[in-house]
Amino acid sequence: MITDGLPDLLTRTSEIARAFLVSLDERPVARPLDPATLRDALGGPLADEGTDPLAVVESLARIVDPGLVASAGPRYFGFVVGGTHPAGLAADWLTSAWDQNACLFVMSPAAAVAEEVAAAWLLDLLGLPPDASVGFTTGATMANFTALAAARHAVLERAGWDVEAQGLTGAPPIALVAGDESHATIFAALQMLGLGRDRVRRIAVDEQGRMRPDALAAVLAAVDGPPIVCAQSGNVNTGAFDPLAEIADLVHARDGWLHVDGAFGLWAATVPRLRGHLAGVERADSWTTDAHKWLNVPYDSGLVFVRRRDAHRRAMTLGAPYYVEAVGGEREPSNWVAELSRRARGFAVYATLRSLGRRGVTELVDRCCRLARRMADRLAEDEGVQILNDVPSNQILARFLPAGGGDADAHTRRVIRRVQEDGTCWLGGTTWRGIAAARVSVSNWTTTDADVDRAAAAILCCTRG
Ligand SMILES: *Cc1c(COP(=O)(O)O)cnc(C)c1O
């Protein structure tokens, strides 16, 4: 029986999970680990005989513990990851237990309708057109892929070419344009779509990494046919936002398609004092964001929104062009993403949105930005720290200057390594306009003023000695 031993297994698993979550505040955020130790403990040949699930889970949790990173905790400032909100975590557990296939409506009406309801909430919350189509993807990478597949469909359709049926061999050329600071996954999506990442005309950016409209205008004046233009809300280094209103004017004057990668930055639209950074966002043709970053939903949870439902649908639907969305028909979750069988990830998004409410989302995003400002101010109190960006949102770029002069790149990298080894907090390194910098991202729902102060003190300590 599937239920034999199940109550004990689930109870024990819940205890292990609870112990881990409780430890997040105090355990080293990451610790140096020899991967061979982990490999030896987990590895060896697969045994012929099976093992009781409870024993497997107990042993797995014990073995992997030193290799776990407290990225769900309050002082993880690496990349832009977010933590796990309790409602999303619990709904995600149930998603596994329910084991629904969010492919077709008939396979799980519950999964399909949860996606549909969450989709409408998201469009409203983010200020996007209410009738845009929505796909629940694995992450922003696949959301960018999906949006750009819809863009590819639309611009080639205008040129009289059916790309889904005929592919790209012999197709009219497409003018591809992206900001020079576009995220690597934009180029990866173009690579996977057969559009070629090196064929993209890259637009110069300003000192904060924002696309320059004058440079875009010059490039658009020289391209043939309607272009696909990729802009960004939320630069992974500076947290800056491309000027979308000006960009939208330029792109639409050329009858082009404007895509906005807002993997984390799109959430700034939920905060009145930050909304100005996204002025014009609703005029784009497609948008990408992640729920697993700033909304603090467990992985994998990306979102794609497309103004032209038909282009989105045509780009993602399987095969037959006569398979048109039935009037009054139920929304089929798989029509809006690349996968067929898939996890019912709408439940966790739904639960997190419902638990936070509109105000909770706004407060979460606003708080992270306020804490980023606090972190920048704390660090800047030390004359050996230079803050390189304007800190418009949740990202801080810091550079560490050696006392008495010397190689600031080497010193910055050394400080980053020391911070990572110290374990009080975690931040990563980057290269910003040719120089080494530390990148601090605040995106966790549990981070407090005290966490920021404690982390800033630990970082400053690592700049000395
Ligand atoms: C994180 C990020 C991505 C990639 O998102 P995944 O969810 O990791 O696939 C794309 N664009 C931007 C701006 C990002 O910050």
XYZ file of C-alpha atoms and ligand atoms in Angstrom:
480
model
C 0.000 0.000 0.000
C 1.215 3.446 -0.867
C 0.045 4.661 2.520
C 2.069 2.112 4.547
C 4.524 4.112 6.601
C 3.426 7.319 4.897
C 2.215 9.186 7.993
C 5.575 8.620 9.702
C 7.467 9.588 6.578
C 5.576 12.839 6.095
C 5.736 13.758 9.773
C 9.452 13.097 9.950
C 10.039 14.983 6.689
C 8.126 17.913 8.052
C 10.301 17.862 11.203
C 13.472 17.828 9.129
C 12.186 20.707 7.027
C 11.221 22.662 10.117
C 14.622 22.146 11.719
C 16.298 23.370 8.558
C 14.093 26.448 8.255
C 14.597 27.310 11.923
C 18.364 27.003 11.455
C 18.404 29.491 8.566
C 18.881 32.511 10.787
C 21.984 31.194 12.511
C 23.684 28.617 10.323
C 26.612 29.831 8.201
C 25.027 31.079 4.984
C 27.455 28.891 3.046
C 30.524 26.999 4.134
C 33.592 25.747 2.330
C 33.076 22.111 1.395
C 35.106 19.498 -0.426
C 32.696 18.211 -3.089
C 34.402 14.815 -2.904
C 33.063 14.344 0.637
C 29.541 14.927 -0.575
C 30.035 12.754 -3.629
C 31.423 9.873 -1.581
C 28.638 10.078 0.966
C 25.876 10.240 -1.637
C 27.510 8.087 -4.259
C 28.718 4.558 -4.788
C 26.987 2.159 -7.145
C 23.201 2.019 -7.077
C 22.323 -0.902 -4.816
C 20.320 -3.814 -6.188
C 17.986 -3.749 -3.247
C 15.866 -0.779 -2.344
C 15.814 1.113 0.928
C 12.905 2.183 3.066
C 11.819 5.758 2.099
C 12.092 7.046 5.668
C 15.675 5.795 5.939
C 16.459 7.348 2.551
C 15.063 10.742 3.516
C 16.805 10.752 6.911
C 20.120 9.849 5.343
C 19.729 12.274 2.426
C 18.986 15.168 4.750
C 21.952 14.308 6.998
C 24.424 13.901 4.142
C 23.520 16.992 2.139
C 23.244 19.357 5.094
C 26.825 20.726 4.923
C 26.355 21.321 1.194
C 23.147 23.289 1.556
C 23.314 27.040 1.072
C 21.021 29.148 3.241
C 19.745 30.993 0.189
C 16.262 30.833 1.688
C 17.540 32.766 4.703
C 17.646 36.468 5.547
C 21.328 37.182 4.878
C 21.801 35.602 1.497
C 22.484 38.500 -0.860
C 23.891 36.572 -3.803
C 22.332 36.698 -7.260
C 18.605 37.549 -7.018
C 16.951 34.515 -5.534
C 14.266 35.343 -2.979
C 13.386 32.902 -0.231
C 10.353 30.726 0.237
C 7.219 32.264 1.615
C 5.386 29.816 3.938
C 2.188 29.789 1.873
C 4.105 28.962 -1.288
C 6.142 26.312 0.489
C 3.089 24.570 1.886
C 1.223 24.768 -1.424
C 4.303 23.396 -3.151
C 4.349 20.378 -0.813
C 0.713 19.756 -1.640
C 1.482 20.162 -5.329
C 3.838 17.204 -5.013
C 1.373 15.199 -2.952
C -1.490 15.922 -5.338
C 0.771 15.074 -8.299
C -1.408 16.892 -10.789
C -0.378 17.192 -14.405
C -0.945 20.823 -15.384
C -1.033 19.970 -19.050
C -4.682 19.887 -20.035
C -7.743 21.162 -18.241
C -9.224 17.650 -18.055
C -6.069 16.305 -16.413
C -6.518 18.711 -13.509
C -9.293 21.280 -13.510
C -7.915 22.454 -10.150
C -4.446 23.161 -11.537
C -5.855 24.843 -14.644
C -8.189 27.157 -12.754
C -5.602 28.007 -10.078
C -3.278 29.152 -12.895
C -6.073 31.116 -14.515
C -6.992 32.942 -11.309
C -3.357 33.641 -10.386
C -2.731 34.867 -13.956
C -5.516 37.456 -13.711
C -4.222 38.629 -10.314
C -0.698 38.978 -11.718
C -1.768 41.055 -14.724
C -3.659 43.369 -12.420
C -0.903 43.584 -9.807
C 1.836 44.272 -12.362
C -0.225 46.790 -14.349
C -0.239 44.771 -17.579
C -3.092 44.551 -20.112
C -5.887 42.501 -18.509
C -6.413 40.354 -21.602
C -2.757 39.438 -22.120
C -2.062 35.686 -22.203
C -0.017 34.156 -19.397
C 2.260 31.128 -19.261
C 3.669 29.536 -16.108
C 7.211 28.544 -17.042
C 10.132 26.989 -15.200
C 11.865 30.346 -14.914
C 12.625 33.607 -16.681
C 14.876 31.837 -19.168
C 11.952 29.883 -20.575
C 9.681 32.894 -20.183
C 12.069 34.898 -22.393
C 12.167 31.977 -24.806
C 8.372 31.830 -24.963
C 7.923 35.587 -25.398
C 10.539 35.743 -28.141
C 8.958 32.758 -29.899
C 5.702 34.758 -29.970
C 7.638 37.785 -31.266
C 9.249 35.642 -33.958
C 5.809 34.403 -34.986
C 4.400 37.927 -35.213
C 7.156 39.610 -37.217
C 7.421 36.730 -39.686
C 3.660 36.486 -40.054
C 3.681 40.132 -41.138
C 6.260 39.183 -43.758
C 3.936 36.402 -44.965
C 5.985 33.581 -43.449
C 4.638 30.782 -41.215
C 7.647 30.076 -39.022
C 6.005 27.341 -36.952
C 5.320 25.325 -40.109
C 8.259 26.330 -42.298
C 11.025 26.977 -39.800
C 13.684 29.558 -40.447
C 15.314 28.082 -43.520
C 14.561 30.537 -46.298
C 12.639 32.868 -43.991
C 12.827 36.653 -44.370
C 15.497 38.128 -42.078
C 14.450 39.467 -38.685
C 16.014 42.585 -37.196
C 16.983 41.729 -33.618
C 17.856 44.461 -31.166
C 18.757 44.305 -27.461
C 20.308 46.567 -24.880
C 24.005 45.924 -24.377
C 23.256 45.043 -20.753
C 20.507 42.523 -21.586
C 20.577 39.419 -19.423
C 22.459 36.443 -20.859
C 19.203 34.486 -21.085
C 17.870 36.868 -23.766
C 20.762 35.788 -25.972
C 20.271 32.165 -24.897
C 16.610 32.346 -25.910
C 17.531 33.765 -29.321
C 20.131 31.021 -29.674
C 17.541 28.313 -28.930
C 15.022 29.917 -31.287
C 17.421 29.706 -34.210
C 17.622 33.496 -34.382
C 21.279 33.576 -33.439
C 22.700 35.439 -30.492
C 25.447 37.123 -32.497
C 23.039 38.645 -35.008
C 21.607 40.926 -32.346
C 22.354 44.622 -32.672
C 23.382 45.681 -29.201
C 22.340 49.126 -28.046
C 24.705 51.282 -26.023
C 23.775 51.870 -22.383
C 24.327 54.737 -19.951
C 26.494 54.598 -16.828
C 23.780 52.729 -14.880
C 23.328 50.146 -17.636
C 20.094 51.594 -19.077
C 19.447 51.359 -22.807
C 20.028 54.741 -24.460
C 17.010 55.808 -26.558
C 19.193 57.951 -28.857
C 21.353 54.927 -29.643
C 18.229 52.808 -30.195
C 16.793 55.427 -32.573
C 20.003 55.408 -34.614
C 19.986 51.617 -34.913
C 16.275 51.390 -35.723
C 16.697 53.965 -38.481
C 19.064 51.553 -40.198
C 17.199 48.220 -39.941
C 14.853 46.691 -42.498
C 11.445 45.375 -41.505
C 9.740 45.347 -38.115
C 12.335 44.723 -35.401
C 12.164 42.651 -32.231
C 13.569 44.834 -29.446
C 14.500 43.456 -26.030
C 14.492 45.910 -23.145
C 14.987 45.294 -19.454
C 13.373 46.335 -16.190
C 15.894 45.548 -13.477
C 19.555 45.242 -14.419
C 21.102 42.336 -12.480
C 24.046 44.474 -11.465
C 22.679 47.963 -10.881
C 18.948 47.266 -10.532
C 18.344 50.006 -13.141
C 15.363 50.199 -15.487
C 15.414 50.917 -19.225
C 13.332 54.016 -20.169
C 10.394 52.055 -21.556
C 8.125 54.909 -22.622
C 10.726 56.336 -24.986
C 11.706 52.862 -26.169
C 8.072 51.911 -26.840
C 7.580 55.049 -28.979
C 10.605 54.166 -31.098
C 9.777 50.475 -31.482
C 6.126 50.978 -32.321
C 6.940 53.722 -34.843
C 8.718 50.897 -36.686
C 5.832 48.483 -36.180
C 8.165 46.353 -34.087
C 7.725 44.043 -31.095
C 8.926 45.248 -27.700
C 9.850 42.597 -25.153
C 10.609 43.506 -21.541
C 12.700 41.199 -19.368
C 11.615 42.090 -15.848
C 12.702 38.886 -14.127
C 12.815 40.698 -10.813
C 12.350 44.387 -11.727
C 8.777 44.033 -12.953
C 7.697 43.649 -9.317
C 8.697 47.271 -8.707
C 5.438 48.143 -10.490
C 3.612 47.093 -7.308
C 5.192 49.921 -5.293
C 3.805 53.432 -5.903
C 7.112 55.220 -5.178
C 8.951 52.943 -7.643
C 6.324 52.747 -10.382
C 7.817 55.698 -12.254
C 10.811 53.477 -13.156
C 8.409 51.345 -15.187
C 6.534 54.128 -16.964
C 5.372 52.798 -20.318
C 5.722 49.130 -19.341
C 2.104 48.404 -20.288
C 2.887 49.435 -23.869
C 5.252 46.528 -24.499
C 4.180 43.415 -26.426
C 5.562 40.781 -24.071
C 6.981 40.598 -20.575
C 8.959 38.150 -18.496
C 9.146 37.860 -14.758
C 9.931 35.298 -12.096
C 7.781 34.272 -9.175
C 10.731 32.382 -7.675
C 12.724 35.578 -7.266
C 10.966 38.539 -5.689
C 7.609 36.892 -5.011
C 9.504 34.329 -2.893
C 7.781 31.285 -4.411
C 9.760 28.002 -4.475
C 11.551 26.994 -7.701
C 10.672 26.532 -10.550
C 8.375 29.438 -11.209
C 8.698 31.880 -14.088
C 5.979 33.872 -15.857
C 5.480 35.068 -19.398
C 2.842 37.564 -20.491
C 2.004 38.301 -24.131
C -0.276 41.032 -25.463
C -1.172 39.145 -28.639
C -2.692 35.920 -27.343
C -2.831 34.452 -30.834
C 0.907 34.925 -31.413
C 1.702 33.378 -28.029
C -0.649 30.494 -28.680
C 0.599 29.840 -32.213
C 4.207 29.881 -31.078
C 3.675 27.341 -28.298
C 0.860 25.131 -29.474
C 1.613 21.612 -30.630
C 1.308 21.047 -34.346
C -1.989 21.678 -36.012
C -2.760 25.293 -36.941
C -6.483 24.419 -37.044
C -6.306 23.810 -33.288
C -7.713 27.215 -32.402
C -8.767 28.257 -28.911
C -12.460 27.411 -28.618
C -14.751 30.315 -27.823
C -15.849 29.805 -24.236
C -13.434 26.870 -23.994
C -11.406 26.320 -20.878
C -7.843 27.612 -20.717
C -5.378 24.808 -21.421
C -2.240 25.457 -19.317
C 0.073 23.753 -21.809
C -0.873 26.071 -24.677
C 1.170 28.903 -23.219
C 4.460 27.149 -22.470
C 6.911 24.830 -24.176
C 6.174 21.780 -22.022
C 3.283 19.362 -22.191
C 3.382 17.378 -18.926
C 4.332 19.747 -16.185
C 4.212 20.534 -12.505
C 1.131 22.405 -11.309
C 3.201 25.412 -10.317
C 0.187 27.723 -10.311
C -0.807 26.505 -6.838
C 2.265 27.982 -5.132
C 1.923 31.275 -7.013
C -1.757 31.435 -6.119
C -1.134 30.642 -2.444
C 1.690 33.159 -2.077
C -0.286 35.966 -3.732
C -3.347 35.168 -1.673
C -1.381 35.024 1.563
C 0.505 38.270 0.963
C -2.385 40.125 -0.588
C -1.849 43.216 -2.676
C -0.464 45.134 0.273
C 1.858 42.315 1.295
C 3.464 42.154 -2.151
C 3.955 45.918 -2.177
C 5.463 45.873 1.305
C 7.796 42.996 0.456
C 9.182 44.737 -2.621
C 9.332 48.145 -0.971
C 11.065 46.745 2.118
C 13.761 45.023 0.051
C 14.519 48.293 -1.747
C 14.610 50.220 1.507
C 16.965 47.613 2.974
C 19.196 47.836 -0.094
C 19.460 51.581 0.505
C 20.276 50.914 4.157
C 22.979 48.436 3.194
C 24.509 50.899 0.733
C 24.491 53.638 3.393
C 26.045 51.382 6.044
C 28.811 50.283 3.698
C 29.430 53.804 2.407
C 30.108 55.017 5.967
C 33.507 53.366 5.519
C 35.813 55.394 3.308
C 37.251 52.189 1.859
C 33.924 51.385 0.203
C 32.643 52.914 -2.984
C 29.035 52.372 -4.051
C 29.034 52.193 -7.848
C 25.312 52.377 -8.621
C 22.402 54.672 -7.801
C 20.591 51.870 -5.877
C 17.211 52.528 -7.525
C 15.825 49.180 -6.372
C 17.198 46.131 -4.554
C 20.700 45.859 -6.047
C 23.920 47.334 -4.699
C 27.276 47.361 -6.443
C 30.174 47.976 -4.094
C 33.899 48.264 -4.645
C 36.480 47.908 -1.907
C 39.524 50.174 -1.955
C 42.696 48.990 -0.208
C 43.873 51.299 2.590
C 46.880 53.221 1.377
C 46.157 52.511 -2.292
C 46.888 49.469 -4.418
C 44.987 47.092 -6.656
C 41.276 47.674 -5.960
C 40.173 44.837 -8.248
C 42.280 42.308 -6.348
C 41.201 43.760 -2.999
C 37.519 43.653 -3.991
C 37.794 39.989 -5.001
C 39.657 39.208 -1.778
C 36.970 40.863 0.334
C 34.240 38.954 -1.504
C 36.047 35.660 -0.848
C 36.473 36.504 2.844
C 32.796 37.403 3.187
C 31.821 34.108 1.590
C 34.115 32.185 3.939
C 32.968 34.114 6.990
C 29.405 32.851 6.556
C 27.541 35.715 8.254
C 26.130 36.633 4.871
C 26.764 35.800 1.238
C 27.332 38.081 -1.697
C 28.773 37.490 -5.125
C 31.238 39.209 -7.391
C 30.778 40.721 -10.804
C 32.599 42.848 -13.323
C 30.943 46.209 -13.855
C 32.188 48.346 -16.745
C 35.555 46.651 -16.605
C 36.150 46.737 -12.861
C 35.598 44.190 -10.101
C 32.594 44.772 -7.858
C 30.630 43.021 -5.142
C 26.965 42.555 -5.920
C 24.452 42.649 -3.087
C 20.861 41.681 -3.832
C 18.079 42.084 -1.312
C 15.100 39.933 -2.266
C 14.168 37.796 0.726
C 10.883 38.312 2.564
C 12.518 37.628 5.973
C 15.420 40.087 5.775
C 15.278 42.780 8.484
C 17.134 45.986 9.358
C 19.096 43.958 11.915
C 20.157 41.457 9.233
C 21.400 44.270 7.033
C 23.330 45.893 9.893
C 24.851 42.583 10.926
C 25.812 41.751 7.330
C 27.243 45.220 6.698
C 29.371 44.940 9.847
C 30.650 41.523 8.736
C 31.464 42.836 5.257
C 33.330 45.859 6.653
C 35.233 43.553 8.980
C 36.346 41.549 5.928
C 37.691 44.714 4.285
C 40.267 45.034 7.069
C 43.214 42.848 7.965
C 17.352 35.840 -13.194
C 17.156 36.545 -14.467
C 16.886 35.834 -15.650
C 16.891 34.337 -15.700
O 15.897 33.838 -14.875
P 15.813 32.314 -14.434
O 14.549 32.285 -13.662
O 17.040 32.072 -13.623
O 15.764 31.470 -15.655
C 16.622 36.570 -16.781
N 16.651 37.909 -16.785
C 16.932 38.626 -15.678
C 16.944 40.124 -15.744
C 17.184 37.962 -14.476
O 17.438 38.670 -13.360
